CSV table of C-alpha atoms in Angstrom, one decimal:
chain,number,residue,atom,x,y,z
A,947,UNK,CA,0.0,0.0,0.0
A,948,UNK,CA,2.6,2.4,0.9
A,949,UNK,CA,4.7,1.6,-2.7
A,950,UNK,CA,1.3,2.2,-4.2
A,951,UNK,CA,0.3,5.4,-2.5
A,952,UNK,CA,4.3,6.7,-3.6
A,953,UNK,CA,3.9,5.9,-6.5
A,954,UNK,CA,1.2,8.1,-7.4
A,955,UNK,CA,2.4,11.0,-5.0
A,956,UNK,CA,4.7,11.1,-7.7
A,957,UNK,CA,2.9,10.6,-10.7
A,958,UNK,CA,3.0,13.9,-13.1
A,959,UNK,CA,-0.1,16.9,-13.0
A,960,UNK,CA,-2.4,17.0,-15.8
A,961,UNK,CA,-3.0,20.3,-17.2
A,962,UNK,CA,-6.3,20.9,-18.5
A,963,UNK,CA,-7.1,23.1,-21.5
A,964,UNK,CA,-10.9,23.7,-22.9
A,965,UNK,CA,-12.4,20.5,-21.4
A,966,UNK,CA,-15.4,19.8,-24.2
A,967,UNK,CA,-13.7,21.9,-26.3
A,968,UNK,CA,-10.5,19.3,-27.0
A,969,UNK,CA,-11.7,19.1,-30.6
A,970,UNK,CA,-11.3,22.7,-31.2
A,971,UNK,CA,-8.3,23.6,-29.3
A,972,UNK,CA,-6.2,24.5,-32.5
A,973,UNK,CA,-8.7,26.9,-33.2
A,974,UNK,CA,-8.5,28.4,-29.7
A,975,UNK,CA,-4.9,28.6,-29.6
A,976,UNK,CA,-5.2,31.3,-32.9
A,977,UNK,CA,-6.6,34.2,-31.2
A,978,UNK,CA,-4.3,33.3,-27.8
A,979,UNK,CA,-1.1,32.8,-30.1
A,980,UNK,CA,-1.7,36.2,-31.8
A,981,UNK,CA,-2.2,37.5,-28.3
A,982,UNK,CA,1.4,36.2,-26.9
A,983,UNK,CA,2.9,37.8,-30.2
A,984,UNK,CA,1.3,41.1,-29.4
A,985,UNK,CA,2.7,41.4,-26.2
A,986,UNK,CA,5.8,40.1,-27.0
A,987,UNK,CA,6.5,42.7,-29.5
A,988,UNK,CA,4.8,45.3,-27.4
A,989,UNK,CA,6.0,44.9,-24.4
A,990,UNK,CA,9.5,44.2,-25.9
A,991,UNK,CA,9.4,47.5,-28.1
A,992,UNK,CA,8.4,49.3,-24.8
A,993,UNK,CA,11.8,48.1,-23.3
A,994,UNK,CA,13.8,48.6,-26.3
A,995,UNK,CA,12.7,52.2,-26.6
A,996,UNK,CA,13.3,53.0,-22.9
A,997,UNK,CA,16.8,51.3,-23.2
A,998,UNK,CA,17.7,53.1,-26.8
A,999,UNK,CA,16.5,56.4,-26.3
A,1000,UNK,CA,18.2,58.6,-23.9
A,1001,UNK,CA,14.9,61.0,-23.9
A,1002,UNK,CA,13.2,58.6,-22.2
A,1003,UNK,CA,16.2,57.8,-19.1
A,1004,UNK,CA,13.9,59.2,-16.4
A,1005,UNK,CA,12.1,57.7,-13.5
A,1006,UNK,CA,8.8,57.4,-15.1
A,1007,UNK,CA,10.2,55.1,-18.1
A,1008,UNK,CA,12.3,52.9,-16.0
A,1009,UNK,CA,8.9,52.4,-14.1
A,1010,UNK,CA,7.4,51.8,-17.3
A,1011,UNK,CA,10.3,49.6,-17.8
A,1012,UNK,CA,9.6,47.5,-14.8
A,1013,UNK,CA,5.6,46.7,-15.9
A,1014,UNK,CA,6.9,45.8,-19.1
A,1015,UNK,CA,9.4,43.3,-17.9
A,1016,UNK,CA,6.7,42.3,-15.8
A,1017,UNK,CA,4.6,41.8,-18.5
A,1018,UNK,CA,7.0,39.8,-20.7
A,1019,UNK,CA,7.7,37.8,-17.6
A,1020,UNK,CA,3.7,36.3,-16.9
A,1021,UNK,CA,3.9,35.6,-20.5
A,1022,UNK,CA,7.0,33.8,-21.2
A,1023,UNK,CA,6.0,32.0,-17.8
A,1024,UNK,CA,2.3,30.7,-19.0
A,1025,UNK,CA,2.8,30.7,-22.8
A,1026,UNK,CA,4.4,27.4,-23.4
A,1027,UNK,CA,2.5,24.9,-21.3
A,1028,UNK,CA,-0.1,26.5,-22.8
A,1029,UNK,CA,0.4,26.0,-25.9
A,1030,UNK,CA,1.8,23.0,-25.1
A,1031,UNK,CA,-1.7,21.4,-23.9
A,1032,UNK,CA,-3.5,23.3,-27.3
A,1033,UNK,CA,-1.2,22.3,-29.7
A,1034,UNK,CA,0.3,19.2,-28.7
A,1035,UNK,CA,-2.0,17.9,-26.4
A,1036,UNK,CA,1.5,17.3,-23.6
A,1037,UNK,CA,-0.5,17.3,-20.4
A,1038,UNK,CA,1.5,16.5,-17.9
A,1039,UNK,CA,4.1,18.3,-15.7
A,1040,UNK,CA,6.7,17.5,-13.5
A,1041,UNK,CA,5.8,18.7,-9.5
A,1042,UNK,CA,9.1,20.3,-9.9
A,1043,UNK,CA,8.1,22.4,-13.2
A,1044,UNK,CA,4.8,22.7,-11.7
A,1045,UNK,CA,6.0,24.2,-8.3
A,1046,UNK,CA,8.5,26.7,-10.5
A,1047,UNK,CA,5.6,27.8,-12.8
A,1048,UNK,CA,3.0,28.7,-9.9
A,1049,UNK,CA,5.9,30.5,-8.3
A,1050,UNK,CA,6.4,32.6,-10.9
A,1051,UNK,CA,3.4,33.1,-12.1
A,1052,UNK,CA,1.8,34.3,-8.5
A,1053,UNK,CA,5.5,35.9,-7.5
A,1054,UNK,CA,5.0,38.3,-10.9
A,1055,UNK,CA,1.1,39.0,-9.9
A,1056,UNK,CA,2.2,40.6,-6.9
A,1057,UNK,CA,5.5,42.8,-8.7
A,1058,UNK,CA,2.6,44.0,-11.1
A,1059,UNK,CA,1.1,45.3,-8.1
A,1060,UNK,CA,4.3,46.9,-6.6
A,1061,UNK,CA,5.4,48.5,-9.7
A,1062,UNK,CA,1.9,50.0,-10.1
A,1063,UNK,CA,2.2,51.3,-6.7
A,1064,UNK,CA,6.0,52.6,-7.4
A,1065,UNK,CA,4.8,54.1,-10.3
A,1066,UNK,CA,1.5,56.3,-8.6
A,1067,UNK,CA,4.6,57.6,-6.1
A,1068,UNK,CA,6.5,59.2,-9.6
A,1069,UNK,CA,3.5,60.7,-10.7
A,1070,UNK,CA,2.7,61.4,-6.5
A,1071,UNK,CA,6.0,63.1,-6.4
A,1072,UNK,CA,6.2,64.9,-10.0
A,1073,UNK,CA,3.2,66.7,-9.0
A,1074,UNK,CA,3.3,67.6,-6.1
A,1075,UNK,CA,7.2,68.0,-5.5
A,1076,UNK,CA,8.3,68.8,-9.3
A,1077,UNK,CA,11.3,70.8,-8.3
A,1078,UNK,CA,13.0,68.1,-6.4
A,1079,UNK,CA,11.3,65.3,-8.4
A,1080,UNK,CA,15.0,64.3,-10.2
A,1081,UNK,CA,17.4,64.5,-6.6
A,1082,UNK,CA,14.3,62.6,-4.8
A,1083,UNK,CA,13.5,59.9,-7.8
A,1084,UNK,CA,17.7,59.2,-8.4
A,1085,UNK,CA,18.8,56.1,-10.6
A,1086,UNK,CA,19.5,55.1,-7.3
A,1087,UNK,CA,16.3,55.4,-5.6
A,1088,UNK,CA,14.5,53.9,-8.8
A,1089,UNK,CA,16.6,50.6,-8.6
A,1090,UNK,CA,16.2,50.2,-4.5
A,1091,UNK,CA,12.6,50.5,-5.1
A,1092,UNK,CA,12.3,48.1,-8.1
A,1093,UNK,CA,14.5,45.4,-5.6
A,1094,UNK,CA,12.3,46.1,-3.2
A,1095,UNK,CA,9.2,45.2,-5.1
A,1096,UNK,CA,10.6,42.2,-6.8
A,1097,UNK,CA,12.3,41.1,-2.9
A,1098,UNK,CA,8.8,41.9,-1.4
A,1099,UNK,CA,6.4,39.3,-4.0
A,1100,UNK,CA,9.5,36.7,-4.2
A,1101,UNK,CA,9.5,36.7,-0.1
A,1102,UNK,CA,6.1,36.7,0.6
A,1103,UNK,CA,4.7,34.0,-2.1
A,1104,UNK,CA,8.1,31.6,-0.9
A,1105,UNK,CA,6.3,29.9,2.0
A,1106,UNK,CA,3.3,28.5,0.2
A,1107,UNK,CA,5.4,27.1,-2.4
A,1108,UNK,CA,7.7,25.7,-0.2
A,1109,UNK,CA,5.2,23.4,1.5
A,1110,UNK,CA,3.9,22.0,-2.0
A,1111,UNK,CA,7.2,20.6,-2.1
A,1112,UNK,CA,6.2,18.1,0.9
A,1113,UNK,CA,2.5,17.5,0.4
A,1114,UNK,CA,1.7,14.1,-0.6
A,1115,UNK,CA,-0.9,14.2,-3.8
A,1116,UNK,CA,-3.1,11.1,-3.7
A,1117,UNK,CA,-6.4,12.1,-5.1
A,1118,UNK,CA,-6.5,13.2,-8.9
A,1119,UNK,CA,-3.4,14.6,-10.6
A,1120,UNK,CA,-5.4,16.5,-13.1
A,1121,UNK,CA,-5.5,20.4,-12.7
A,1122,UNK,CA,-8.1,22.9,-13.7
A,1123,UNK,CA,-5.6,25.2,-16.6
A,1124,UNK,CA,-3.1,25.0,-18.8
A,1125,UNK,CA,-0.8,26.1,-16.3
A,1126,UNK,CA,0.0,25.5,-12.5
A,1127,UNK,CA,-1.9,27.7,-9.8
A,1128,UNK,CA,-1.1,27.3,-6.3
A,1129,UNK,CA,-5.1,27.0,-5.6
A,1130,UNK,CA,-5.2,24.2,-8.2
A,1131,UNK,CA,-2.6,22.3,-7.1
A,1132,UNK,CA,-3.6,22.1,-2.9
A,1133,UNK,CA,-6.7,20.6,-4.4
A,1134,UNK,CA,-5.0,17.5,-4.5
A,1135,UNK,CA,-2.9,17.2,-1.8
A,1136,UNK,CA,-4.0,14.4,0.8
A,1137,UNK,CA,-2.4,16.7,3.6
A,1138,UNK,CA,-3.5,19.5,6.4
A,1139,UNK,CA,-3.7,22.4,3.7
A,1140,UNK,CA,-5.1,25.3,6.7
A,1141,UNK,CA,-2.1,27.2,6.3
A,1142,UNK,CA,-1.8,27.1,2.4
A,1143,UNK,CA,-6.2,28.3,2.1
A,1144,UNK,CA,-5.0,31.4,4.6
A,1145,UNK,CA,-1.6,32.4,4.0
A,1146,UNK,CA,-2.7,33.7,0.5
A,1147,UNK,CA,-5.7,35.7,1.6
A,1148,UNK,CA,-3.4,37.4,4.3
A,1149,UNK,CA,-1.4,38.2,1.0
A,1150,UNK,CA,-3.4,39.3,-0.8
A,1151,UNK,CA,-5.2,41.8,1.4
A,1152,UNK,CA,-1.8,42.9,3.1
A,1153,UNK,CA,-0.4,43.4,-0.2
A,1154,UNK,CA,-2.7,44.1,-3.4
A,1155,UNK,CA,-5.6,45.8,-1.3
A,1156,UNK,CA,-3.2,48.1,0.8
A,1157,UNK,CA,-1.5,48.4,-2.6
A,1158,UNK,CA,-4.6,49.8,-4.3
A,1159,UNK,CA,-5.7,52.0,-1.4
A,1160,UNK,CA,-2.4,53.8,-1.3
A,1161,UNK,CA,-2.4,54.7,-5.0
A,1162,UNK,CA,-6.3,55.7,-4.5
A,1163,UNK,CA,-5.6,57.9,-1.6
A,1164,UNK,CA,-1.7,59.4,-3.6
A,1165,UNK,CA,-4.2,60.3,-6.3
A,1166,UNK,CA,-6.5,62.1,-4.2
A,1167,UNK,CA,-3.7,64.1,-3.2
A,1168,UNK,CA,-2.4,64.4,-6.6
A,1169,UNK,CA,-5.7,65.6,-7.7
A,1170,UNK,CA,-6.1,68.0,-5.0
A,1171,UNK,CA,-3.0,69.6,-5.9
A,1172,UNK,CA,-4.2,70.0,-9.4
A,1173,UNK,CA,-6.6,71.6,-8.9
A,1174,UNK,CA,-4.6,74.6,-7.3
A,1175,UNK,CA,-3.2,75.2,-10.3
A,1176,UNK,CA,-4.4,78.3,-11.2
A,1177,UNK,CA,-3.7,77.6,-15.3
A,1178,UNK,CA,-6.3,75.5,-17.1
A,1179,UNK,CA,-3.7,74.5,-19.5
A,1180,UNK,CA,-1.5,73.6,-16.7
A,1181,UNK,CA,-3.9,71.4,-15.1
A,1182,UNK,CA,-4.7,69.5,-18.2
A,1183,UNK,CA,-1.1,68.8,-18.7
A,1184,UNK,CA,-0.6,67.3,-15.3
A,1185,UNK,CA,-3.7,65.6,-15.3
A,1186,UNK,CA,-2.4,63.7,-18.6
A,1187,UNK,CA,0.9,62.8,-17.6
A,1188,UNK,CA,-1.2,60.5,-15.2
A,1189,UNK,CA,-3.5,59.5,-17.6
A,1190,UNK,CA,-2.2,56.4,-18.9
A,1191,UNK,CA,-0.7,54.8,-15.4
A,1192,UNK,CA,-5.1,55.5,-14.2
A,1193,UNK,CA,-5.5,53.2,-17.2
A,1194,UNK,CA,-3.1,50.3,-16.7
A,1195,UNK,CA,-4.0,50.5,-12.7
A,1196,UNK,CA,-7.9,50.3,-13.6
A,1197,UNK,CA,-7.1,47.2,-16.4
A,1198,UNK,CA,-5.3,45.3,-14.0
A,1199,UNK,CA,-7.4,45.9,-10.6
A,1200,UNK,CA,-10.7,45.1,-12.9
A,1201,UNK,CA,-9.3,41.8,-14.0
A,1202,UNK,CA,-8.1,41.3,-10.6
A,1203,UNK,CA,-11.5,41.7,-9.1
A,1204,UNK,CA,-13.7,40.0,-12.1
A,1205,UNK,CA,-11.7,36.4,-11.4
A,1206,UNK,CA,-12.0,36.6,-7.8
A,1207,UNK,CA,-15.6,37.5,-8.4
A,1208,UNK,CA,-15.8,34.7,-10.7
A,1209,UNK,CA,-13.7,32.4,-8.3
A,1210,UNK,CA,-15.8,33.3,-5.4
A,1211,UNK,CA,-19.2,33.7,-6.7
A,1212,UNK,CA,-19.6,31.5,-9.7
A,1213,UNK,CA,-19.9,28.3,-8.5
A,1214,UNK,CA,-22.7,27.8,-10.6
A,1215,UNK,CA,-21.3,29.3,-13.8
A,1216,UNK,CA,-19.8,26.6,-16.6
A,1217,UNK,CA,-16.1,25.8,-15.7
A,1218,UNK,CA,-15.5,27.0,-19.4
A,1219,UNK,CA,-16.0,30.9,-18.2
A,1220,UNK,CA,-13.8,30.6,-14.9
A,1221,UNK,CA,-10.7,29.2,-17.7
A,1222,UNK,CA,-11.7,32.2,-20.1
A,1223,UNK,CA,-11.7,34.5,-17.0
A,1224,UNK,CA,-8.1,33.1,-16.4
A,1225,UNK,CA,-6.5,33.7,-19.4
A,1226,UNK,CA,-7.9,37.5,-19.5
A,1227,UNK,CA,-6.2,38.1,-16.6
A,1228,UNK,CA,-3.1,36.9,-17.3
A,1229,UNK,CA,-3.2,38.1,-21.2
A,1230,UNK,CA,-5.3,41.4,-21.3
A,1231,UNK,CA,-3.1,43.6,-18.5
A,1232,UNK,CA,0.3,42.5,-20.5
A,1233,UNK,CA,-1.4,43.2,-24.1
A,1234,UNK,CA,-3.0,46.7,-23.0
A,1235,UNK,CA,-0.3,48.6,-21.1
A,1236,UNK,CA,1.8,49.0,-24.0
A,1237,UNK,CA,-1.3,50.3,-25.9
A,1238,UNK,CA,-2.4,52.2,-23.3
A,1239,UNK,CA,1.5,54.0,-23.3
A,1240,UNK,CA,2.0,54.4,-27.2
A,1241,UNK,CA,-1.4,55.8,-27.4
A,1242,UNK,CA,-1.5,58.4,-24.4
A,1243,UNK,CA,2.5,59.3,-23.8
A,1244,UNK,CA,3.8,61.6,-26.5
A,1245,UNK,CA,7.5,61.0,-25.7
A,1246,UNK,CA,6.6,57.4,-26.1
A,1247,UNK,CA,5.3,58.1,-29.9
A,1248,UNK,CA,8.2,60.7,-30.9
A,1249,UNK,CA,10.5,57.9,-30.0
A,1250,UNK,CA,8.7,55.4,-31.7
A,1251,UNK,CA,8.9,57.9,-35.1
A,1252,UNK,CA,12.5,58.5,-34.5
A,1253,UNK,CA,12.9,54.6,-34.7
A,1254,UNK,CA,10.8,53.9,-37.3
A,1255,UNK,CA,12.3,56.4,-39.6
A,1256,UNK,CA,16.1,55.8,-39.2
A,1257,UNK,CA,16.1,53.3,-42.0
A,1258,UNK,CA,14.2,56.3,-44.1
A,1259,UNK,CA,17.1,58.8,-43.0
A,1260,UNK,CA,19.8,56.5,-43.8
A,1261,UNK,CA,18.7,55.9,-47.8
């Protein structure tokens, strides 16, 4: 009994793609695939610009830098078990790979988060500091702060993790995605999972919430310093240079709060919806802040002419 019960601790996890919908999962990986590209190239153009253009080396762009990164990293991180499971059918995964994955994965949820945050305190501190913005914001200051956010969502997401490594996983080895989720995966362990149900929602709250409440409560200072500005003009201007980091905070705390709503309240609704739900929140953040940036951010566009017209200016 023992031998057997070993052996199928140890057996792989099944990932799960469109269950019904096996027939049709070439046709579903289309509209993802072109998704991945998009924020591939996106996100990747955003870092190339920030990198190559020295009218973009200030704090907000290395910000920007950071989501993007971010971004890239979810991506890279779900994209190939993914299409893995839709292309190939290849199911299963290693508890090792499994363990990595949902570390990641959860580890970059929570760096989106920070950065978002660290961002709202550039625009916090442009606005209402602006003469000391560049000695308070340093190159310095701007890396210590982007360790910190990466040390704080790496820390805090280690301990769950580190227990799946010693559960014992008796009951079915199949999971709910097409990628590993530390909620899916404690599903099946045959073990005292208390800690693992309430470590994340002490996470999340002390984290994400406090996150979101900070950056509500820096723009209601922000806005109240606007409107002191005695120029209409002026206050438009200021008001815009916030305009796209409102959008990609809005994007990602809406998905955020639709899967959890989903998740929490949809226990009724077809499985199918809380898999779509999934993959909009991992996809649509990473495919709409680089939008959101090339569309609203004029330094952003003039550097994406200057590039796009150097081969013109060299014939």
């Amino acid at each position: 009994m023992p031998s057997v019960w070993l052996n199928i601790s140890s057996s792989p996890f099944l990932l799960t793609g469109f269950p019904g919908l096996e027939k049709v999962h070439h046709l579903i990986s289309l509209p993802l695939l072109v998704a991945y590209i998009s924020i591939l190239f996106g996100n990747g153009t955003l870092l190339f610009l920030i990198k190559d253009d020295h009218n973009l080396h200030e704090p907000m762009y290395y910000f920007l830098a950071m989501l993007a990164a971010t971004d890239l990293g979810v991506t890279l991180t779900t994209m190939p078990t993914v299409l893995g499971v839709l292309w190939l059918n290849h199911r299963e995964i290693g508890h090792g790979a499994c363990f990595s994955q949902a570390y990641f994965i959860h580890t970059l949820s929570i760096v989106e988060s920070g950065v978002l945050l660290a961002m709202a305190y550039d625009r916090f501190i442009a606005i209402r500091n602006p003469l000391r913005y560049t000695t308070i914001l340093t190159n310095t200051r701007v890396i210590k702060i982007g360790i910190a956010v990466l040390m704080r969502a790496g820390l805090s997401i280690m301990p769950t993790i580190i227990r799946l490594h010693w559960f014992p996983y008796c009951r079915s080895h199949v999971l709910s995605h097409a990628f590993c989720l530390h909620q899916d995966v404690i599903k099946l362990a045959c073990a005292d999972i208390t800690f693992n149900r309430l470590y994340p929602v002490v996470v999340i709250f002390a984290m994400v919430l406090l996150d979101f409440l900070i950056i509500f409560f820096s723009y209601v200072l922000i806005l109240k310093t606007v409107m002191g500005i005695a120029s209409t003009d002026d206050r438009a201007k200021a008001l815009n240079t916030c305009f796209s980091h409102i959008c990609c905070i809005l994007v990602f705390y809406v998905t955020v709060d639709g899967l959890t709503f989903i998740h929490r309240f949809g226990k009724h609704i077809p499985h199918v919806v809380h898999i779509t739900m999934s993959y909009i929140y991992f996809l649509f953040p990473p495919f709409m802040n680089p939008v959101i940036y090339s569309i609203k951010t004029k330094q952003i566009q003039n550097s994406l002419l200057r590039l796009f017209s150097r081969p013109c200016s060299r014939t």
